[in-house]
Coordinates of N, CA and C and ligand atoms in Angstrom, one line a residue:
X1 N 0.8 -1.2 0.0 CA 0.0 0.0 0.0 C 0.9 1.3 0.0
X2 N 2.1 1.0 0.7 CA 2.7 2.5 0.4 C 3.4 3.3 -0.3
X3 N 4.0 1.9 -1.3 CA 4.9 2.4 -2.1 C 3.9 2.9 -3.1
X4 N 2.8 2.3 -3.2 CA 1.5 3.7 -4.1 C 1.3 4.6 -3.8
X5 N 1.8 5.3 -2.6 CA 2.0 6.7 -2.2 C 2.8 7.3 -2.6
X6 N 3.7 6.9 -3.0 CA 5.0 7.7 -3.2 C 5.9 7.6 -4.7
X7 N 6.6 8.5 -4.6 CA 7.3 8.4 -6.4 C 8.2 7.1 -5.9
X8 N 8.3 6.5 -7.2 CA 9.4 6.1 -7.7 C 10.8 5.4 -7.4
X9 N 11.5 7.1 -6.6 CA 12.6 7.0 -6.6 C 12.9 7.0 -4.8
X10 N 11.3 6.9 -4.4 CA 11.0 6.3 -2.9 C 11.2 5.3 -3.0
X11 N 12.0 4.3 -1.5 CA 12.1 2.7 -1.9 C 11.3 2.5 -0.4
X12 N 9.7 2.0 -1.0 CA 8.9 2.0 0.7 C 8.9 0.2 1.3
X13 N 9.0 0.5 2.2 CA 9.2 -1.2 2.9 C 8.0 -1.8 3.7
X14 N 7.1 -2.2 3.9 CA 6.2 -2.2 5.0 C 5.8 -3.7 4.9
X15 N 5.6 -3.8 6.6 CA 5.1 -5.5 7.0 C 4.2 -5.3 8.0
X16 N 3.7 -6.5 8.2 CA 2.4 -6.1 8.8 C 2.7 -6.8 10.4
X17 N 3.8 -7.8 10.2 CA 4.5 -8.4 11.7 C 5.5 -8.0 11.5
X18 N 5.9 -8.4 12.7 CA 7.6 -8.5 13.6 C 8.4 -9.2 12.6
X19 N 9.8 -8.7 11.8 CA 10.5 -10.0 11.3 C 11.2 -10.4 12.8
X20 N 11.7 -11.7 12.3 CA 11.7 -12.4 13.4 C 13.5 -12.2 13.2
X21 N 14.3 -12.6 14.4 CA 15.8 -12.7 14.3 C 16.7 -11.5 13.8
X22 N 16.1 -10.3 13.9 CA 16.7 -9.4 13.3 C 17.6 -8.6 14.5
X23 N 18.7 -8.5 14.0 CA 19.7 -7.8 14.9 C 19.8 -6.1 14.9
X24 N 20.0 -5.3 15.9 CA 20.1 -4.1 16.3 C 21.5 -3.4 15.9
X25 N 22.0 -2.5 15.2 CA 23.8 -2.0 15.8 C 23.4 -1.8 17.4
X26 N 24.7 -1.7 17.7 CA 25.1 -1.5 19.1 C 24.5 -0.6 19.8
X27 N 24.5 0.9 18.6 CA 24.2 2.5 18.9 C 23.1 2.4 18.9
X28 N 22.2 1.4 17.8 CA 20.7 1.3 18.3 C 20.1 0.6 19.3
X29 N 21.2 -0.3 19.5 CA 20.6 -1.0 21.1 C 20.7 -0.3 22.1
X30 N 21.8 0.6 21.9 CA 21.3 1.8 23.3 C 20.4 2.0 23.5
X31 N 19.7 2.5 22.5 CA 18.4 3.1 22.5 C 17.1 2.6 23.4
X32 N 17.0 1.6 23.4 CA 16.3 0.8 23.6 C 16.3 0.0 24.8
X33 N 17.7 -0.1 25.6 CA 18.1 -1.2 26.2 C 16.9 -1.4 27.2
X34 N 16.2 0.0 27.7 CA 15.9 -0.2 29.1 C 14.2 0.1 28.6
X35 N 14.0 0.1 27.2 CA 12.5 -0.1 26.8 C 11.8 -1.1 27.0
X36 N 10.0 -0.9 27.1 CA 9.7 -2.4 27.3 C 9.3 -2.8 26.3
X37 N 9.1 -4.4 26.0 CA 8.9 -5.1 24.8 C 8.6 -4.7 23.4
X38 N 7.2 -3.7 23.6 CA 6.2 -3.2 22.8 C 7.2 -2.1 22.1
X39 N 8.3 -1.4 22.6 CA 8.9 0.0 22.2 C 9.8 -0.9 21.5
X40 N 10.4 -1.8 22.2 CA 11.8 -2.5 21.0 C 11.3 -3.1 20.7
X41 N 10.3 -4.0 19.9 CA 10.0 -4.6 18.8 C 9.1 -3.5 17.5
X42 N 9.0 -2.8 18.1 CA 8.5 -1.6 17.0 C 9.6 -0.7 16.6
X43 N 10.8 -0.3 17.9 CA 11.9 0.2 16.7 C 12.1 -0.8 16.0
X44 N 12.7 -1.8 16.4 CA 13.3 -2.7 15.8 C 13.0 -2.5 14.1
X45 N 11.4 -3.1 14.0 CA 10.6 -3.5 13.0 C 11.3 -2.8 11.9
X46 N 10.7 -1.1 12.4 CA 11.0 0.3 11.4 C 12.7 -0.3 10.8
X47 N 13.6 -0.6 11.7 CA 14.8 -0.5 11.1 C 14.9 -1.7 10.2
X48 N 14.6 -2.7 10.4 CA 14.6 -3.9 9.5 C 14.1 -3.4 8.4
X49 N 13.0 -2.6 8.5 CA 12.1 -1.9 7.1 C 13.2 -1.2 6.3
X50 N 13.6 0.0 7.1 CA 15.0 1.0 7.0 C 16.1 0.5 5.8
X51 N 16.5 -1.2 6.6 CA 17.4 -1.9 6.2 C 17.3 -1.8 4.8
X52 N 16.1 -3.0 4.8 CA 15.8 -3.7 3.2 C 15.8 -2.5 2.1
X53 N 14.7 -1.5 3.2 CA 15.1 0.0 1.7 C 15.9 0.3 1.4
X54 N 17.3 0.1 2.2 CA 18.4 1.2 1.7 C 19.3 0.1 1.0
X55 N 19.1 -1.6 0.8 CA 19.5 -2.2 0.2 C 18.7 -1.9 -1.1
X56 N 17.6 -1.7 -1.1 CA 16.8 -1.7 -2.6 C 17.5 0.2 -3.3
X57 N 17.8 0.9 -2.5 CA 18.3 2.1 -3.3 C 20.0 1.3 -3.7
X58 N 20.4 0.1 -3.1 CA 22.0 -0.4 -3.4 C 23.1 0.6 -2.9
X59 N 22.2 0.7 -1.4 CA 23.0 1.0 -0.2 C 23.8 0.5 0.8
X60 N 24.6 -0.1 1.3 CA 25.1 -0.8 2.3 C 24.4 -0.6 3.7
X61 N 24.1 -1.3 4.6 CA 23.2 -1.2 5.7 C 24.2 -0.4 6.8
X62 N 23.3 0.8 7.4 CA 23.4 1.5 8.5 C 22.9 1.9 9.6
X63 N 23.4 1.7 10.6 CA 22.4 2.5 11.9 C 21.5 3.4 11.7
X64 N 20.3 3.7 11.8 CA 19.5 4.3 12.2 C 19.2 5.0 13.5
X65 N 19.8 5.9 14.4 CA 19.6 6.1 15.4 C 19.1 8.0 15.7
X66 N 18.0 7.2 16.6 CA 17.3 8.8 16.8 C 17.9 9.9 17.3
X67 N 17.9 11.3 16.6 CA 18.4 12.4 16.4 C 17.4 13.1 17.6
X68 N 17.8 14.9 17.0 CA 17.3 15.5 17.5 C 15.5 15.7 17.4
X69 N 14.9 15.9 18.9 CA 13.4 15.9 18.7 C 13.3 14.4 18.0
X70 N 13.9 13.3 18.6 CA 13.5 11.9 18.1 C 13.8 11.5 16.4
X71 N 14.1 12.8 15.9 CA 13.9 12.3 14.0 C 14.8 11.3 13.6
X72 N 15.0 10.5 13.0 CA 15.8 9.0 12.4 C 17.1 9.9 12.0
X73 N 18.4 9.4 12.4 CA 19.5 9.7 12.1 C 19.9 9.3 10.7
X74 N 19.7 9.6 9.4 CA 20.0 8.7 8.4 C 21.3 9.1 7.8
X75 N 21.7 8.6 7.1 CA 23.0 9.0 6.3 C 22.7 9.9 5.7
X76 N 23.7 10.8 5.7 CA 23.9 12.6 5.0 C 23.1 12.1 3.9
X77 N 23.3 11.5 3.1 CA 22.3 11.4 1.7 C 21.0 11.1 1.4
X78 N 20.8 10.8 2.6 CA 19.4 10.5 2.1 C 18.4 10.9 3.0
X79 N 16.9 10.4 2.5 CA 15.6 11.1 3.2 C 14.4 10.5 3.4
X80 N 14.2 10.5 4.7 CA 13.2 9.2 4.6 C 12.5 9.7 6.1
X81 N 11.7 8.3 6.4 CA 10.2 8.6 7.6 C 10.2 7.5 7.9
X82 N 10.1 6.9 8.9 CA 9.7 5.7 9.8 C 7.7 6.3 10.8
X83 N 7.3 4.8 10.6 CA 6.1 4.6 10.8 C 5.9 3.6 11.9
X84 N 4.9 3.3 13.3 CA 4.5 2.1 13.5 C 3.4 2.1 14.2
X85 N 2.3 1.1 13.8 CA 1.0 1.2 14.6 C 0.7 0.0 15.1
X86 N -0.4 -0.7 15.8 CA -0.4 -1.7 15.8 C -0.8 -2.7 14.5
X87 N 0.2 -3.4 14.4 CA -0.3 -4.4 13.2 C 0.7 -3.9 12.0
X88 N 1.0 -2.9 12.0 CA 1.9 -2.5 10.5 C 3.2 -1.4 11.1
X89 N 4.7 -1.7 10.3 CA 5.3 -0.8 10.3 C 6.0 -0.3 9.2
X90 N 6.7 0.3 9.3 CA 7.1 1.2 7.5 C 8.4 1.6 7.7
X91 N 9.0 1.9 6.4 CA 9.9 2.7 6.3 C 10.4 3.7 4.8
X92 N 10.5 4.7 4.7 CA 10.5 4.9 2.8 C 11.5 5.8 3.1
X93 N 12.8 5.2 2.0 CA 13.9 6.0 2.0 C 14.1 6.5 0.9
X94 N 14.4 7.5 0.6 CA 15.3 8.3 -0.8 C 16.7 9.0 -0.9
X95 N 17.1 9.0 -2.0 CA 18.5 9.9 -2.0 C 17.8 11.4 -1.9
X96 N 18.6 12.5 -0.9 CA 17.9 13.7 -0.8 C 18.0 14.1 -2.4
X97 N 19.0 13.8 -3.6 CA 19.4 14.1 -4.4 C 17.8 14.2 -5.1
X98 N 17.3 13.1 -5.2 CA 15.9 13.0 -5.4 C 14.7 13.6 -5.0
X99 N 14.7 13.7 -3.6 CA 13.4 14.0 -2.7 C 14.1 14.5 -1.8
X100 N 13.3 16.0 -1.2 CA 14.2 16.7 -0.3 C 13.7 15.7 1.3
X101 N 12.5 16.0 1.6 CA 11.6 15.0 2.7 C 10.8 14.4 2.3
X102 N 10.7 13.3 3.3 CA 9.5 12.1 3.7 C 9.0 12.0 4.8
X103 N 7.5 12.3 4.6 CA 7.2 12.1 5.9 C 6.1 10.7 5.7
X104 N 6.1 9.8 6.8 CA 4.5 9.0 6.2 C 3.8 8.4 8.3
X105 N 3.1 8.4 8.0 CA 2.7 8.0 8.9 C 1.2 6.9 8.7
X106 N 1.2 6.2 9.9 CA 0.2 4.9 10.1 C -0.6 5.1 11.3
X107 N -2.0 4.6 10.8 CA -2.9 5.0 12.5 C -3.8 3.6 12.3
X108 N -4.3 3.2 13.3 CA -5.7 2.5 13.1 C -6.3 3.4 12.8
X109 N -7.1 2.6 12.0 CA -8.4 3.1 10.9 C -9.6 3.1 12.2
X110 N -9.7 4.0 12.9 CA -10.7 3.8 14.5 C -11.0 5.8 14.4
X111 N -12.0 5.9 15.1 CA -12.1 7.1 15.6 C -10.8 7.6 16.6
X112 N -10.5 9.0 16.9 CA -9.8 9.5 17.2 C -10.4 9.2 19.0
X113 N -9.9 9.5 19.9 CA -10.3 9.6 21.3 C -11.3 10.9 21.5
X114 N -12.0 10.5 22.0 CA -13.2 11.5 22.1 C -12.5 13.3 23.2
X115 N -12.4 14.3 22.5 CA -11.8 15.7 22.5 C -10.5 15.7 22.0
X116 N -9.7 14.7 21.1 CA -8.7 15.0 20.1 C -8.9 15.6 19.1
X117 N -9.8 15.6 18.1 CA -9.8 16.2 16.7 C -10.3 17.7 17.2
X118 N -10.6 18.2 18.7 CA -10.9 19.7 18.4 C -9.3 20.5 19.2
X119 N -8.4 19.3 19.3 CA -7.4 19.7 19.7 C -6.5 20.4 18.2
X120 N -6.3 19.4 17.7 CA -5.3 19.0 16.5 C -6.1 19.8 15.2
X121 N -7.6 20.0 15.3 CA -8.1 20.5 13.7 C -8.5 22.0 14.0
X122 N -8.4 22.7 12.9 CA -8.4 23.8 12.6 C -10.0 23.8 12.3
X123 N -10.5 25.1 12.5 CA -12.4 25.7 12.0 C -12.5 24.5 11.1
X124 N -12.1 25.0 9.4 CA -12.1 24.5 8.5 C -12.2 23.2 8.6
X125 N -10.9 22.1 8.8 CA -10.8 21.2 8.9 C -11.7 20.3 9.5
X126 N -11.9 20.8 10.5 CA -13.1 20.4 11.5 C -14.5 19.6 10.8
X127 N -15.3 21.5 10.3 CA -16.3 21.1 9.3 C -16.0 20.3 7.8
X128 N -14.6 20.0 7.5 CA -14.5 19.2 6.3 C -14.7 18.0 7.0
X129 N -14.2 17.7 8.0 CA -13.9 16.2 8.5 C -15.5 15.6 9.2
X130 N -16.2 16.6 9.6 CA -17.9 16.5 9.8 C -18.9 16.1 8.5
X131 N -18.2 17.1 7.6 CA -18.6 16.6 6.2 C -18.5 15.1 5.9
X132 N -17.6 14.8 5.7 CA -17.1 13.2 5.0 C -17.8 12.1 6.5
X133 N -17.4 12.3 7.3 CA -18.1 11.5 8.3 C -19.8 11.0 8.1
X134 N -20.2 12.4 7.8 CA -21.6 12.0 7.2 C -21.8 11.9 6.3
X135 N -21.0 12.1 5.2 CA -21.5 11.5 4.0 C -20.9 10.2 3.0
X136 N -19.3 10.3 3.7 CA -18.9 9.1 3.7 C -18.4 7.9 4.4
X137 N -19.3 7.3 5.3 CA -19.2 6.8 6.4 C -17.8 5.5 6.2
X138 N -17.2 4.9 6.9 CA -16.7 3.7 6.3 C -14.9 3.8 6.4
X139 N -14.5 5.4 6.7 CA -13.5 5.9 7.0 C -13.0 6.6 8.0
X140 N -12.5 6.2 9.0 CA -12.2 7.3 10.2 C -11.4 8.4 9.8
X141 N -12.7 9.6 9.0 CA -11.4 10.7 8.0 C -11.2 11.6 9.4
X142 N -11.9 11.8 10.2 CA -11.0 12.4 11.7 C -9.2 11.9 12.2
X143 N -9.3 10.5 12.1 CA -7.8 9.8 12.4 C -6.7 10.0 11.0
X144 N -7.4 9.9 10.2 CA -6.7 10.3 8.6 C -6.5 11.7 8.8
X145 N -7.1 12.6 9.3 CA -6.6 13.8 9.3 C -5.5 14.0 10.1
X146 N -5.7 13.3 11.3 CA -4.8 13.9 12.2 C -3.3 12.7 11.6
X147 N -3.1 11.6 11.1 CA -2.2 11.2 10.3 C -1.6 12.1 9.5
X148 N -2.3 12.5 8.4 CA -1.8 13.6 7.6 C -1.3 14.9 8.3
X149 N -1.3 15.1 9.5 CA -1.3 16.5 10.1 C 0.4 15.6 10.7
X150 N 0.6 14.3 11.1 CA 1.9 13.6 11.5 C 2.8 13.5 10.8
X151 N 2.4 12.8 9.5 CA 3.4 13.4 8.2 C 3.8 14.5 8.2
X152 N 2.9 15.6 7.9 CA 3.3 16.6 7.9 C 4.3 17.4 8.8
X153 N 4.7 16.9 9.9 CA 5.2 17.0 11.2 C 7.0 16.4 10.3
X154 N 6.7 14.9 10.1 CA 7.8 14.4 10.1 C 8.6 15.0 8.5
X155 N 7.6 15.4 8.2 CA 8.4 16.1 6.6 C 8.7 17.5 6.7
X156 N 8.3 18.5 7.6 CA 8.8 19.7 8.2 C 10.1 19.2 8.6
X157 N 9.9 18.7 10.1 CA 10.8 19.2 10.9 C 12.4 18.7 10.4
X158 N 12.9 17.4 9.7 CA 13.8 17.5 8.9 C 14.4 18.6 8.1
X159 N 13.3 19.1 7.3 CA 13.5 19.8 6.5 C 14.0 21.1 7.3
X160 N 13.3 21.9 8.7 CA 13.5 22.8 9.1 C 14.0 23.0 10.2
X161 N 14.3 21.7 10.7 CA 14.2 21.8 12.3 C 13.5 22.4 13.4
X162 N 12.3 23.0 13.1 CA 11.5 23.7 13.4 C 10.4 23.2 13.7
X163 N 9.6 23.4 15.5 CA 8.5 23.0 15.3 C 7.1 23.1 14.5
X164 N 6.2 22.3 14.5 CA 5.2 23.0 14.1 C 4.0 22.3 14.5
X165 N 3.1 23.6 15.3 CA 2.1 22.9 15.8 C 0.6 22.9 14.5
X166 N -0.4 21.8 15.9 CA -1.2 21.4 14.8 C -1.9 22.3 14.0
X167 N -2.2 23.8 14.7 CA -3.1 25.1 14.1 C -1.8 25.6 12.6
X168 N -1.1 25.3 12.8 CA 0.0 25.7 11.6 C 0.2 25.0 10.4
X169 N -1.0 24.0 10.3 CA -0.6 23.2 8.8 C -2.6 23.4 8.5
X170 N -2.8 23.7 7.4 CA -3.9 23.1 7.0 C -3.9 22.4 6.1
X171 N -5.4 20.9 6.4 CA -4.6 20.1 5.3 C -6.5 19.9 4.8
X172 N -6.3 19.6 3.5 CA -8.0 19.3 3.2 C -7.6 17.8 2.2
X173 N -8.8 17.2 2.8 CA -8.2 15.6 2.1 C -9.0 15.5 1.0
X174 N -8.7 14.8 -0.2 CA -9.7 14.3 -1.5 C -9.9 13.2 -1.0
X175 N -10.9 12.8 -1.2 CA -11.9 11.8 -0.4 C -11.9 10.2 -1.7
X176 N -11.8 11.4 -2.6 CA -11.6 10.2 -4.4 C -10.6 10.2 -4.8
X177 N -10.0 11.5 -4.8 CA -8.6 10.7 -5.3 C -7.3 10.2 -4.6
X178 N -7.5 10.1 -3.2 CA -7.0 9.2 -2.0 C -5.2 10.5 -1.8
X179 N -5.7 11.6 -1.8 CA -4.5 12.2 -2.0 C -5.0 13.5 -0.7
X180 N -4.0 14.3 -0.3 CA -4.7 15.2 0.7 C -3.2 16.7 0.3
X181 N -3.9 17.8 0.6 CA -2.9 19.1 0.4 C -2.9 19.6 1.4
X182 N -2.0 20.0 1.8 CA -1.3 21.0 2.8 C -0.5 22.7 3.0
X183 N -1.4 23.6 3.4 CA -1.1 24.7 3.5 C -0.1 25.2 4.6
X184 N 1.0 25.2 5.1 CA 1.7 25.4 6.0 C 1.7 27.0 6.2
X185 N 1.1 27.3 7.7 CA 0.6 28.4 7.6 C 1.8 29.2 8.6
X186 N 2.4 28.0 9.3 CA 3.6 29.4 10.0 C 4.5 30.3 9.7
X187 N 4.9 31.1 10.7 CA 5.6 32.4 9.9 C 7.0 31.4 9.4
X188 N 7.3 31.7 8.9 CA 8.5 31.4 8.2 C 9.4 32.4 8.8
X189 N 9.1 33.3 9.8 CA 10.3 33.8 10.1 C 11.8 34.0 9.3
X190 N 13.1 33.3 10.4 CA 14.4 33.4 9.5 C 14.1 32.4 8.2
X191 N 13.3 31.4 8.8 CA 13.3 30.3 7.5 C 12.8 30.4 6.4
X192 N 13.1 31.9 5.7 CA 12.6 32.5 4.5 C 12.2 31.7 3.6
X193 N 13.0 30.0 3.4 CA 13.0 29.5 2.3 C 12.1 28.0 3.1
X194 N 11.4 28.3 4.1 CA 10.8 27.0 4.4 C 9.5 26.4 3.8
X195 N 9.3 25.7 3.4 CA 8.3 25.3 2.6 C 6.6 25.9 2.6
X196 N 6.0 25.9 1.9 CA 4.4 26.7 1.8 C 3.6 25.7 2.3
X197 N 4.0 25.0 1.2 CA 2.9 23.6 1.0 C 3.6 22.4 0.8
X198 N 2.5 21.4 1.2 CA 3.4 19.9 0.5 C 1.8 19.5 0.2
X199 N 1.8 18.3 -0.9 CA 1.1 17.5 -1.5 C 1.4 16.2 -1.2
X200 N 0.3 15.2 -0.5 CA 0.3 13.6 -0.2 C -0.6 13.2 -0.3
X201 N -0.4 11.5 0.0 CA -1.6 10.6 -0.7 C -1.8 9.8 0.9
X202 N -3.0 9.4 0.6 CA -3.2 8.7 2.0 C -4.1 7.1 0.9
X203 N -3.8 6.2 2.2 CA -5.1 4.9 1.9 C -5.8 4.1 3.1
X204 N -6.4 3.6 2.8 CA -7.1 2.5 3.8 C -6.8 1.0 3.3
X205 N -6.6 0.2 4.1 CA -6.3 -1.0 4.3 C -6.4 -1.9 5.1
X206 N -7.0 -3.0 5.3 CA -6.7 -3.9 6.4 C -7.3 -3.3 7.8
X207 N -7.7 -2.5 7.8 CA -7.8 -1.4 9.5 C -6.6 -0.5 9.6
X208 N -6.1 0.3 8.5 CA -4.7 0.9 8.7 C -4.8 1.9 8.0
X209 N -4.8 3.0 8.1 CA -4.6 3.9 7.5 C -3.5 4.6 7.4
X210 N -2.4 4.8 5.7 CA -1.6 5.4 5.6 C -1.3 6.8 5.0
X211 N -0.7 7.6 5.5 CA -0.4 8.8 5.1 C 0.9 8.8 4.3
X212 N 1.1 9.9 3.3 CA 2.7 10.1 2.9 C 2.9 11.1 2.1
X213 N 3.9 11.8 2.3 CA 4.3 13.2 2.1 C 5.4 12.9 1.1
X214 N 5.8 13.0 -0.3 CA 7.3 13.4 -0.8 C 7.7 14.4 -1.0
X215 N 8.6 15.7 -0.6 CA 8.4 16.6 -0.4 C 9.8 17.3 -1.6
X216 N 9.4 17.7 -2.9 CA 10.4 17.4 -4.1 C 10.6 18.7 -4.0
X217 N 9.4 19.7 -5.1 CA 10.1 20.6 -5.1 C 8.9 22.0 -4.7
X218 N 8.6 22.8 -4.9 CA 7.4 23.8 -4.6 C 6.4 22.8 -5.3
X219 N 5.4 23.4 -4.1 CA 3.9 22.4 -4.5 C 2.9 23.7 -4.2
X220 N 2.1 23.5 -5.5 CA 1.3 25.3 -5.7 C 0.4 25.1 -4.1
X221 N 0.1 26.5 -4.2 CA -0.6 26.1 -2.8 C -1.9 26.2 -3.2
X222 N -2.9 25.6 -2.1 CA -4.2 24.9 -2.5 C -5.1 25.9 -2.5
X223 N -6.0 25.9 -3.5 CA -6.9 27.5 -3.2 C -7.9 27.1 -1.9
Ligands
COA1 C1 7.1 13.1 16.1 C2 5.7 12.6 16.0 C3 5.0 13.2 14.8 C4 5.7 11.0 15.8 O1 4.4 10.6 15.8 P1 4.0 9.1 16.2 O2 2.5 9.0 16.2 O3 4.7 8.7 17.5 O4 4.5 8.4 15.0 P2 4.8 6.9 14.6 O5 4.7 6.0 15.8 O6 4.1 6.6 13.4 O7 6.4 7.1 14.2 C5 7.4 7.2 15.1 C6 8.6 7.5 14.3 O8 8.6 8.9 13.9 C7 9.9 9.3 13.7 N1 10.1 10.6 14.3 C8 10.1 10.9 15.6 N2 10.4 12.2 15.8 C9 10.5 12.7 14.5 C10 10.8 14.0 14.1 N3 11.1 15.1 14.9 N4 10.9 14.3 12.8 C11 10.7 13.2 11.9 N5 10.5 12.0 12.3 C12 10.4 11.7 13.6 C13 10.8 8.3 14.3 O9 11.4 7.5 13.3 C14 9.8 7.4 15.1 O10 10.2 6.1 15.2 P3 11.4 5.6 16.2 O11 11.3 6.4 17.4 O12 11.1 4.1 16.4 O13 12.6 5.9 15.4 C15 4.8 12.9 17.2 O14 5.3 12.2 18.4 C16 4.7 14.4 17.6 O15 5.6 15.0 18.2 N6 3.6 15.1 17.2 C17 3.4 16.5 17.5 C18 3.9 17.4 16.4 C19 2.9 17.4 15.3 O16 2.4 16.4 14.8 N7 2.5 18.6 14.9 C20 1.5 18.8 14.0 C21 2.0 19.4 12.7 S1 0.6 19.8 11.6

């Protein structure tokens, strides 16, 4: 399902279990040592995903270890987003040469917790996501939003190092063409050259809903 989200020259990995036998580097088992089960078998997962992708770009395999504000430590060249929910985890890497960021994210396909979506959605958002609820039942487009609002998170802050909260992106989802746009409404301040907008695709699957961001080059902004 995800590599349908994304170009090309994305190499996306996703399983829906644990592989089994897979070994950690050292630097990543730091990470983890003193985590409980559920935390290291879900890094883990991402990086086995990590792995296979950066063999499919005909990479040699490297640590992955979390950066600053948690982001995936990847090799200077490249650009990518780790994912995990229950039941599925991900990984989609690129040469930055290619794609500047990736962001993707995974949620169960479930309603959000009852007073989250008036946290995380904007006016607009709100009433679009009330919209589709009632007219397209069958989708938890409230959890898809706020997915697409996590992408959007993981394909900034790479790119900017900069936070951004949830009132600072708007995103409006196409319901048909399984794709959603994004208005990034914060000041750009010093980051004169930080992005406007990004364009991504989202899907449903299995009880999973995926989001994904490739963030190339200016993406017009959405009227
Ligand atoms: C960082 C954040 C987006 C991760 O969300 P999450 O639901 O835990 O996401 P997932 O479980 O799907 O993915 C976790 C992976 O995200 C990646 N990640 C974590 N922090 C990241 C960051 N700052 N930048 C990019 N990727 C990051 C990591 O690879 C992590 O996996 P790992 O810890 O095993 O390496 C979330 O914790 C967060 O801080 N949200 C608030 C910010 C936000 O979303 N603002 C709204 C903007 S519109």
């Amino acid at each position: 399902m995800l590599a349908s989200l994304l170009p090309p020259q994305v190499a996306a990995v996703e399983v829906r279990s644990d592989p089994a036998g897979f070994a950690l580097y050292p630097e990543e088992e730091d990470c983890v040592r003193d985590a409980v089960p559920k935390r290291r078998a879900e890094f883990a997962a991402v990086r086995w995903c990590a792995r296979v992708a950066m063999a499919r770009l005909g990479l040699p395999p490297a640590p992955v270890v979390p950066g600053h504000r948690g982001a995936p430590g990847w090799p200077p060249s490249l650009a990518g987003s780790m994912t995990h929910c229950a039941g599925y985890r991900a990984a989609a890497l690129t040469r930055r040469s290619d794609v500047a960021s990736v962001g993707i994210d995974a949620e169960p396909d479930e309603p959000l917790p009852e007073g989250i979506l008036q946290v995380i959605a904007l006016e607009e958002e709100h009433r679009q996501v009330a919209g589709l609820l009632r007219t397209r039942p069958g989708t938890s487009w409230d959890r898809l939003l706020f997915s697409a609002k996590e992408s959007v998170f993981k394909t900034w802050y790479p790119l900017t190092g900069r936070e951004l909260g949830f009132e600072e992106a708007l995103v409006t989802l196409d319901p048909v063409e399984g794709s959603f746009r994004v208005r990034l409404l914060a000041d750009a301040g010093p980051l004169g050259d930080a992005p406007r907008a990004f364009a991504g695709r989202w899907a449903a699957e299995g009880g999973v809903l995926v989001t994904a961001i490739a963030h190339t080059a200016d993406v017009l902004v959405p009227a």
